Amino acid sequence: MKQFLKFGLIFTMATSGLLLTACGDGDPGISGAQGEKGDTGDMGSDGEGFDELTQYGNIVVRYKGARIDNVAFDKTFDFKFSPNGPDLAWTSSVSSYEYGEGQSALAFELSRYHSAMMSGSSTSYVRFSFDKPADGSESTVNIESQVAIISDDKKSFSTYPRFELPFSQAVSEYSFNAATGELMFEFKCTVPADNKYNDTNNDLEISAEVNVKVVQDIDTPK
């Protein structure tokens, strides 16, 4: 009888071991549906000095063409930073002057930078300067720019277009409010491939939307 009970106990333990072995981890189940995307967090506050550096408006410029290796590019830069203090007279100014006999004109100087770091030769910028005669006669507009174009294939090159064009040919939608200093216009041109300041060896299209504020530059009494 004791041997029978002992045998039954051994059989029970062996059977339990087999059952435990059979209850091992199975294959992973199908993943459940992805949960809903959470709300976007609040945008952080602007850094110290941001408002002061951007208070005089911006210039958005689009550069479109092909690199020297004929790979197309289409890049837009928002030049929105300008210096404060004495340099403002050179980067956001308008002054009036007389020429000839009883003739007058407004002279504009405006520059904007792509970053708040505005010192050094590596700074990306765009600069416009032009005169606007009171009688509406033709004038010219100068553009100067320096940017590094970085393509999706992680290749880059720098370009330094600078040239002078007839105002009526390159500028449209011009408006200036002398009371508020608000100056707006659109600019568009094509820099020929053989221009000495065009480093792409292909035609380069440049278009810009200017929305800035300028301050009046007056002469100090002698």
Coordinates of C-alpha atoms in Angstrom, one line a residue:
M1 CA 0.0 0.0 0.0
K2 CA 2.8 2.4 0.9
Q3 CA 4.5 1.6 -2.4
F4 CA 1.3 2.4 -4.2
L5 CA 1.0 5.7 -2.5
K6 CA 4.6 6.5 -3.2
F7 CA 4.2 5.6 -6.8
G8 CA 1.0 7.8 -7.1
L9 CA 2.9 10.8 -5.5
I10 CA 5.8 10.5 -8.0
F11 CA 3.3 10.2 -10.9
T12 CA 1.5 13.4 -9.7
M13 CA 4.7 15.4 -9.5
A14 CA 5.8 14.3 -12.9
T15 CA 2.5 15.2 -14.4
S16 CA 2.6 18.6 -12.8
G17 CA 6.1 19.2 -14.2
L18 CA 4.8 18.4 -17.7
L19 CA 1.9 20.8 -17.3
L20 CA 4.1 23.6 -16.1
T21 CA 6.4 23.0 -19.1
A22 CA 3.5 23.1 -21.4
C23 CA 2.4 26.4 -19.9
G24 CA 5.5 28.3 -21.1
D25 CA 5.4 31.8 -22.9
G26 CA 3.7 31.7 -26.2
D27 CA 4.3 33.9 -29.3
P28 CA 3.6 37.7 -28.7
G29 CA 0.1 38.8 -29.6
I30 CA -0.7 41.5 -32.2
S31 CA 0.1 45.0 -31.1
G32 CA -2.9 47.2 -30.1
A33 CA -3.9 50.3 -32.0
Q34 CA -1.7 53.4 -31.4
G35 CA -3.2 55.8 -29.0
E36 CA -4.2 59.4 -29.9
K37 CA -1.4 61.9 -30.2
G38 CA -1.1 64.2 -27.2
D39 CA -1.6 67.9 -27.4
T40 CA 1.3 70.1 -28.5
G41 CA 3.0 71.8 -25.6
D42 CA 3.0 75.5 -25.2
M43 CA 5.7 77.4 -27.1
G44 CA 8.4 78.7 -25.0
S45 CA 8.9 82.4 -24.5
D46 CA 11.3 84.3 -26.7
G47 CA 14.8 84.8 -25.4
E48 CA 16.0 87.9 -23.8
G49 CA 16.5 90.7 -26.3
F50 CA 14.5 89.0 -29.1
D51 CA 11.8 91.8 -29.2
E52 CA 14.5 94.5 -29.4
L53 CA 16.3 92.8 -32.2
T54 CA 13.2 92.1 -34.3
Q55 CA 11.2 95.3 -33.7
Y56 CA 12.0 96.9 -37.1
G57 CA 10.5 94.2 -39.3
N58 CA 11.9 91.5 -41.6
I59 CA 12.9 90.7 -45.1
V60 CA 12.0 87.2 -46.5
V61 CA 14.2 86.2 -49.4
R62 CA 13.9 83.2 -51.7
Y63 CA 16.9 81.8 -53.6
K64 CA 16.1 79.4 -56.5
G65 CA 18.4 77.9 -59.0
A66 CA 20.9 75.1 -59.4
R67 CA 24.3 74.5 -57.8
I68 CA 27.5 74.4 -59.7
D69 CA 27.0 70.6 -60.0
N70 CA 23.5 71.3 -61.6
V71 CA 21.5 70.0 -58.6
A72 CA 18.4 72.2 -58.1
F73 CA 17.8 74.1 -54.9
D74 CA 15.0 76.3 -53.6
K75 CA 15.7 77.9 -50.2
T76 CA 13.9 80.7 -48.3
F77 CA 15.5 82.8 -45.5
D78 CA 13.7 85.0 -43.0
F79 CA 16.1 87.9 -42.3
K80 CA 14.5 89.4 -39.2
F81 CA 17.3 90.6 -36.9
S82 CA 18.7 94.2 -36.9
P83 CA 21.1 95.9 -34.5
N84 CA 20.2 98.5 -32.0
G85 CA 22.1 101.7 -31.1
P86 CA 24.2 103.7 -33.6
D87 CA 24.3 100.9 -36.3
L88 CA 20.5 101.4 -36.7
A89 CA 21.3 104.5 -38.8
W90 CA 22.9 102.2 -41.4
T91 CA 20.5 99.3 -41.3
S92 CA 17.0 100.9 -41.0
S93 CA 17.2 104.5 -42.1
V94 CA 15.6 107.0 -44.5
S95 CA 17.0 110.5 -45.2
S96 CA 16.0 113.3 -47.5
Y97 CA 18.2 115.3 -49.7
E98 CA 18.0 117.9 -52.5
Y99 CA 19.8 117.7 -55.8
G100 CA 19.7 119.7 -59.0
E101 CA 17.4 122.7 -58.8
G102 CA 14.5 122.3 -56.4
Q103 CA 14.6 118.5 -56.7
S104 CA 14.5 116.2 -53.7
A105 CA 14.6 112.5 -53.0
L106 CA 14.5 110.0 -50.2
A107 CA 17.4 107.7 -49.6
F108 CA 16.8 104.3 -48.0
E109 CA 19.3 102.0 -46.3
L110 CA 18.1 98.6 -44.8
S111 CA 19.8 95.5 -43.8
R112 CA 18.6 92.4 -42.0
Y113 CA 20.4 89.4 -40.6
H114 CA 19.5 85.7 -40.4
S115 CA 20.7 85.3 -36.8
A116 CA 21.1 87.4 -33.8
M117 CA 24.9 87.0 -34.1
M118 CA 25.5 89.9 -36.3
S119 CA 29.3 90.4 -36.1
G120 CA 31.9 88.6 -38.2
S121 CA 32.3 87.8 -41.9
S122 CA 30.2 84.6 -41.7
T123 CA 27.0 86.3 -40.9
S124 CA 24.2 85.7 -43.4
Y125 CA 22.5 89.0 -44.4
V126 CA 20.6 90.9 -47.1
R127 CA 20.9 94.6 -47.8
F128 CA 18.9 97.0 -50.0
S129 CA 19.7 100.6 -50.8
F130 CA 17.9 102.9 -53.1
D131 CA 16.8 106.5 -53.8
K132 CA 13.2 107.5 -54.4
P133 CA 12.9 110.9 -56.2
A134 CA 10.0 113.0 -55.2
D135 CA 9.0 113.6 -58.9
G136 CA 8.7 109.9 -59.5
S137 CA 11.6 109.7 -62.0
E138 CA 13.5 106.5 -62.5
S139 CA 16.1 105.4 -60.0
T140 CA 18.1 102.2 -59.2
V141 CA 18.0 99.7 -56.4
N142 CA 21.1 97.9 -55.0
I143 CA 20.9 94.5 -53.4
E144 CA 23.7 92.7 -51.6
S145 CA 23.4 89.4 -49.9
Q146 CA 25.5 86.6 -48.3
V147 CA 24.0 83.2 -47.6
A148 CA 25.1 79.5 -47.3
I149 CA 22.7 77.2 -49.2
I150 CA 22.6 73.8 -47.5
S151 CA 20.8 71.1 -49.5
D152 CA 19.0 68.0 -48.4
D153 CA 22.0 65.9 -49.4
K154 CA 24.0 67.8 -46.7
K155 CA 26.1 69.6 -49.3
S156 CA 26.5 73.4 -49.1
F157 CA 27.9 76.4 -50.9
S158 CA 28.0 80.1 -50.3
T159 CA 26.7 82.8 -52.7
Y160 CA 27.3 86.5 -52.6
P161 CA 25.0 88.2 -55.1
R162 CA 25.3 92.0 -55.3
F163 CA 24.3 94.2 -58.2
E164 CA 22.2 97.3 -59.3
L165 CA 19.0 97.2 -61.2
P166 CA 16.4 99.8 -62.5
F167 CA 13.9 100.3 -59.6
S168 CA 10.9 99.9 -61.9
Q169 CA 12.2 96.6 -63.3
A170 CA 12.9 94.9 -59.9
V171 CA 10.5 96.5 -57.4
S172 CA 6.7 96.3 -57.2
E173 CA 4.0 97.0 -54.5
Y174 CA 6.1 99.8 -53.1
S175 CA 4.7 101.8 -50.2
F176 CA 6.2 104.1 -47.6
N177 CA 4.5 105.8 -44.6
A178 CA 6.6 108.7 -43.5
A179 CA 4.6 109.1 -40.2
T180 CA 5.1 105.5 -39.0
G181 CA 8.3 104.6 -40.9
E182 CA 6.7 101.6 -42.4
L183 CA 8.3 100.5 -45.7
M184 CA 7.0 97.6 -47.8
F185 CA 7.8 96.4 -51.3
E186 CA 8.4 93.2 -53.3
F187 CA 11.6 92.5 -55.2
K188 CA 12.3 90.1 -58.0
C189 CA 15.2 89.5 -60.4
T190 CA 17.3 86.9 -62.1
V191 CA 21.0 86.9 -61.8
P192 CA 22.6 85.7 -65.0
A193 CA 24.9 82.7 -64.8
D194 CA 27.9 84.7 -66.1
N195 CA 27.5 87.4 -63.3
K196 CA 30.8 87.6 -61.4
Y197 CA 28.9 87.5 -58.1
N198 CA 26.9 84.4 -59.0
D199 CA 28.9 81.4 -57.8
T200 CA 26.5 78.8 -59.2
N201 CA 27.3 79.1 -62.9
N202 CA 23.5 78.9 -63.4
D203 CA 20.8 81.5 -63.5
L204 CA 19.8 82.5 -60.0
E205 CA 16.3 83.7 -59.2
I206 CA 16.0 86.0 -56.1
S207 CA 12.7 87.2 -54.8
A208 CA 12.0 89.2 -51.6
E209 CA 9.2 90.5 -49.5
V210 CA 10.2 93.5 -47.5
N211 CA 8.2 94.6 -44.5
V212 CA 10.3 96.9 -42.3
K213 CA 10.3 100.1 -40.3
V214 CA 12.9 102.8 -40.9
V215 CA 14.0 105.8 -38.8
Q216 CA 14.7 109.2 -40.2
D217 CA 18.3 110.2 -40.4
I218 CA 18.7 113.9 -39.8
D219 CA 21.8 116.1 -39.9
T220 CA 23.3 117.3 -36.6
P221 CA 23.2 121.1 -36.5
K222 CA 26.7 122.6 -37.0

